């Protein structure tokens, strides 16, 4: 079963919060208003949300890749 | 061979900006431009030729391309129409704001832009949206409409005051000055006025000095928080703080007011969808996003190229002006099927009404909340709300922003 590893670059972030609105169980905004990951590995069931958030991010600060689970 | 911006002498080009035929839809002409190509050329007032981008994928790509500059001090920056408020402020205030207002945030590039935006980001997060304050302000305005009714101008009694009062509270303007603030914010938009913006500028200068001398006194807000942090540690000076406050008003007042008015008109023109929203109020947030896409009030986002850009079959040269058409992109079938159809049930479309890239509207979540709360409360309070004039007779307003000067309603 594959999982997705997510990256969020706070340096690029402009605080739009669209990732939070798209997937509030994965993305949050810290005290500085910049992106903060609540988790950096999610299951396939979250792929659509993660793709959506990455597409929506105005700063293109989000990335994701498939991670093969260790057996 | 890629097109360039330099036309042949006799070349006939469309003029830009284009006129709206319908107040709540972008100009028809944008669809004709897009049918020719996602990036085409048009002639600005004064004869200059600029690129007009009406394709959604191309606009997304260009809004994240560092070779397009937002620097309004750039000698080749394309001004589509003169921006009266900026010109007026420059005339009246001279060097007081260091010409700063025109190059603050929206008019700045990194690294200045990044430094400025980061100071404001924490105050506009999803969590920070002041929903109870918005609800209270909306209810107060609906009470005022009710007292003035049963026939009022929605623009002056509701659409204009709601966002200016939200900004007023957000900044931390003392309660006793709210009426003055709202009056000047309204007067600023009157073409006959010459001093409203200057009076607001003077008022805010006095206010920030007062707040600095007596921290914790009065209603706390964004101005106090910035005084306590970035001003206190020298990262921000008072003139720049005042510029921020004025820019938040400029950016968040008539934009939101125009969306409230045009959204009301659009919903009145689609009564079956309005009925659906009354029955299922949880659908308001999605409806707001469709309204933003469909109406697209911003009539173009200007940029200047600082290097050559090869995109969409054209070659944008360094120094060329580029107008990114929000309404054009938002009605591109590449974004949404049957884009000319207003459909509140569409899946959220990642439209470009708030732009994209590093300048994407800082206040977008505040705007969305004001629209969802304001429109829902308006139609709940006045179930029989209707336009006095036939909807098709309401005139389209032309300019940098679409909107309505007035909308007489009764109930």
Short mmCIF file of N, CA, C and O in Angstrom, two decimals, chain B residues 219-266:
data_model
loop_
_atom_site.label_atom_id
_atom_site.label_comp_id
_atom_site.label_asym_id
_atom_site.label_seq_id
_atom_site.Cartn_x
_atom_site.Cartn_y
_atom_site.Cartn_z
N UNK B 219 -10.01 50.75 21.39
CA UNK B 219 -10.27 49.45 20.76
C UNK B 219 -9.00 48.93 20.09
O UNK B 219 -8.49 49.57 19.19
N UNK B 220 -8.50 47.76 20.53
CA UNK B 220 -7.28 47.24 19.91
C UNK B 220 -7.59 46.64 18.54
O UNK B 220 -8.67 46.14 18.30
N UNK B 221 -6.61 46.74 17.68
CA UNK B 221 -6.78 46.17 16.34
C UNK B 221 -5.44 45.98 15.69
O UNK B 221 -4.39 46.01 16.33
N UNK B 222 -5.49 45.82 14.38
CA UNK B 222 -4.29 45.57 13.59
C UNK B 222 -3.24 46.66 13.79
O UNK B 222 -2.04 46.38 13.90
N UNK B 223 -3.67 47.92 13.86
CA UNK B 223 -2.72 49.03 14.03
C UNK B 223 -1.95 48.88 15.34
O UNK B 223 -0.74 49.06 15.38
N UNK B 224 -2.65 48.50 16.41
CA UNK B 224 -2.00 48.32 17.71
C UNK B 224 -1.02 47.16 17.66
O UNK B 224 0.10 47.24 18.18
N UNK B 225 -1.46 46.06 17.03
CA UNK B 225 -0.58 44.88 16.97
C UNK B 225 0.68 45.19 16.20
O UNK B 225 1.77 44.77 16.59
N UNK B 226 0.56 45.94 15.09
CA UNK B 226 1.77 46.28 14.33
C UNK B 226 2.64 47.27 15.08
O UNK B 226 3.87 47.20 15.02
N UNK B 227 2.02 48.19 15.82
CA UNK B 227 2.79 49.14 16.65
C UNK B 227 3.59 48.39 17.70
O UNK B 227 4.76 48.69 17.95
N UNK B 228 2.96 47.41 18.33
CA UNK B 228 3.61 46.65 19.41
C UNK B 228 4.72 45.74 18.94
O UNK B 228 5.57 45.35 19.73
N UNK B 229 4.69 45.38 17.68
CA UNK B 229 5.68 44.43 17.17
C UNK B 229 6.65 45.11 16.21
O UNK B 229 7.70 45.60 16.62
N UNK B 230 6.28 45.21 14.95
CA UNK B 230 7.23 45.65 13.93
C UNK B 230 7.62 47.11 14.05
O UNK B 230 8.74 47.49 13.70
N UNK B 231 6.71 47.98 14.53
CA UNK B 231 7.09 49.38 14.71
C UNK B 231 8.02 49.48 15.91
O UNK B 231 9.06 50.15 15.87
N UNK B 232 7.67 48.79 16.99
CA UNK B 232 8.48 48.82 18.22
C UNK B 232 9.90 48.33 17.97
O UNK B 232 10.85 48.84 18.54
N UNK B 233 10.07 47.33 17.08
CA UNK B 233 11.44 46.85 16.86
C UNK B 233 12.09 47.44 15.62
O UNK B 233 13.13 46.98 15.17
N UNK B 234 11.47 48.50 15.08
CA UNK B 234 12.13 49.27 14.04
C UNK B 234 12.01 48.73 12.63
O UNK B 234 12.59 49.28 11.69
N UNK B 235 11.23 47.66 12.44
CA UNK B 235 11.12 47.09 11.10
C UNK B 235 10.12 47.86 10.24
O UNK B 235 10.11 47.72 9.02
N UNK B 236 9.27 48.65 10.89
CA UNK B 236 8.21 49.36 10.18
C UNK B 236 8.15 50.77 10.75
O UNK B 236 8.19 50.93 11.98
N UNK B 237 8.07 51.80 9.90
CA UNK B 237 7.91 53.14 10.46
C UNK B 237 6.45 53.60 10.32
O UNK B 237 5.65 52.96 9.63
N UNK B 238 6.13 54.72 10.97
CA UNK B 238 4.73 55.16 10.99
C UNK B 238 4.16 55.47 9.60
O UNK B 238 3.04 55.08 9.30
N UNK B 239 4.92 56.15 8.72
CA UNK B 239 4.36 56.40 7.38
C UNK B 239 4.01 55.10 6.64
O UNK B 239 2.99 55.02 5.96
N UNK B 240 4.85 54.08 6.80
CA UNK B 240 4.57 52.81 6.12
C UNK B 240 3.36 52.13 6.74
O UNK B 240 2.54 51.52 6.05
N UNK B 241 3.22 52.25 8.07
CA UNK B 241 2.06 51.69 8.76
C UNK B 241 0.78 52.35 8.24
O UNK B 241 -0.23 51.68 7.96
N UNK B 242 0.81 53.67 8.10
CA UNK B 242 -0.36 54.39 7.57
C UNK B 242 -0.65 53.94 6.14
O UNK B 242 -1.81 53.76 5.76
N UNK B 243 0.40 53.75 5.34
CA UNK B 243 0.22 53.24 3.97
C UNK B 243 -0.48 51.89 3.95
O UNK B 243 -1.35 51.64 3.13
N UNK B 244 -0.08 51.01 4.87
CA UNK B 244 -0.72 49.70 4.98
C UNK B 244 -2.21 49.88 5.24
O UNK B 244 -3.05 49.25 4.60
N UNK B 245 -2.52 50.74 6.23
CA UNK B 245 -3.93 50.92 6.62
C UNK B 245 -4.74 51.43 5.44
O UNK B 245 -5.85 50.94 5.18
N UNK B 246 -4.19 52.41 4.73
CA UNK B 246 -4.91 52.97 3.58
C UNK B 246 -5.06 51.94 2.47
O UNK B 246 -6.10 51.86 1.82
N UNK B 247 -4.02 51.14 2.26
CA UNK B 247 -4.09 50.14 1.22
C UNK B 247 -5.13 49.07 1.55
O UNK B 247 -5.85 48.61 0.66
N UNK B 248 -5.23 48.69 2.82
CA UNK B 248 -6.24 47.71 3.21
C UNK B 248 -7.64 48.25 2.92
O UNK B 248 -8.53 47.52 2.48
N UNK B 249 -7.82 49.56 3.16
CA UNK B 249 -9.11 50.16 2.85
C UNK B 249 -9.33 50.17 1.34
O UNK B 249 -10.35 49.73 0.84
N UNK B 250 -8.33 50.63 0.58
CA UNK B 250 -8.45 50.70 -0.88
C UNK B 250 -8.74 49.33 -1.46
O UNK B 250 -9.53 49.19 -2.38
N UNK B 251 -8.06 48.32 -0.92
CA UNK B 251 -8.17 46.97 -1.49
C UNK B 251 -9.42 46.24 -1.04
O UNK B 251 -9.88 45.33 -1.72
N UNK B 252 -9.94 46.61 0.14
CA UNK B 252 -11.01 45.80 0.71
C UNK B 252 -12.36 46.45 0.79
O UNK B 252 -13.31 45.85 1.26
N UNK B 253 -12.47 47.71 0.31
CA UNK B 253 -13.74 48.40 0.46
C UNK B 253 -14.62 48.25 -0.77
O UNK B 253 -15.58 47.48 -0.77
N UNK B 254 -14.28 48.96 -1.85
CA UNK B 254 -15.22 48.91 -2.97
C UNK B 254 -15.21 47.56 -3.69
O UNK B 254 -16.20 47.20 -4.32
N UNK B 255 -14.12 46.82 -3.54
CA UNK B 255 -14.11 45.46 -4.11
C UNK B 255 -15.25 44.65 -3.49
O UNK B 255 -16.11 44.12 -4.19
N UNK B 256 -15.24 44.56 -2.15
CA UNK B 256 -16.25 43.77 -1.47
C UNK B 256 -17.64 44.37 -1.65
O UNK B 256 -18.62 43.64 -1.84
N UNK B 257 -17.72 45.71 -1.62
CA UNK B 257 -19.02 46.37 -1.80
C UNK B 257 -19.60 46.04 -3.17
O UNK B 257 -20.78 45.72 -3.30
N UNK B 258 -18.76 46.09 -4.20
CA UNK B 258 -19.23 45.78 -5.55
C UNK B 258 -19.67 44.33 -5.67
O UNK B 258 -20.66 44.02 -6.34
N UNK B 259 -18.95 43.44 -5.00
CA UNK B 259 -19.34 42.03 -5.04
C UNK B 259 -20.66 41.81 -4.30
O UNK B 259 -21.49 41.02 -4.74
N UNK B 260 -20.87 42.51 -3.18
CA UNK B 260 -22.15 42.37 -2.47
C UNK B 260 -23.29 42.82 -3.38
O UNK B 260 -24.32 42.15 -3.49
N UNK B 261 -23.11 43.96 -4.03
CA UNK B 261 -24.18 44.49 -4.88
C UNK B 261 -24.43 43.62 -6.10
O UNK B 261 -25.57 43.26 -6.42
N UNK B 262 -23.36 43.24 -6.80
CA UNK B 262 -23.53 42.44 -8.02
C UNK B 262 -23.97 41.02 -7.71
O UNK B 262 -24.68 40.40 -8.51
N UNK B 263 -23.57 40.50 -6.56
CA UNK B 263 -24.04 39.16 -6.16
C UNK B 263 -25.54 39.19 -5.90
O UNK B 263 -26.26 38.27 -6.28
N UNK B 264 -26.00 40.27 -5.25
CA UNK B 264 -27.44 40.41 -5.00
C UNK B 264 -28.18 40.42 -6.33
O UNK B 264 -29.17 39.71 -6.51
N UNK B 265 -27.69 41.21 -7.27
CA UNK B 265 -28.34 41.30 -8.59
C UNK B 265 -28.33 39.95 -9.30
O UNK B 265 -29.34 39.53 -9.86
N UNK B 266 -27.19 39.27 -9.27
CA UNK B 266 -27.07 37.97 -9.93
C UNK B 266 -28.05 36.95 -9.34
O UNK B 266 -28.71 36.21 -10.06
#
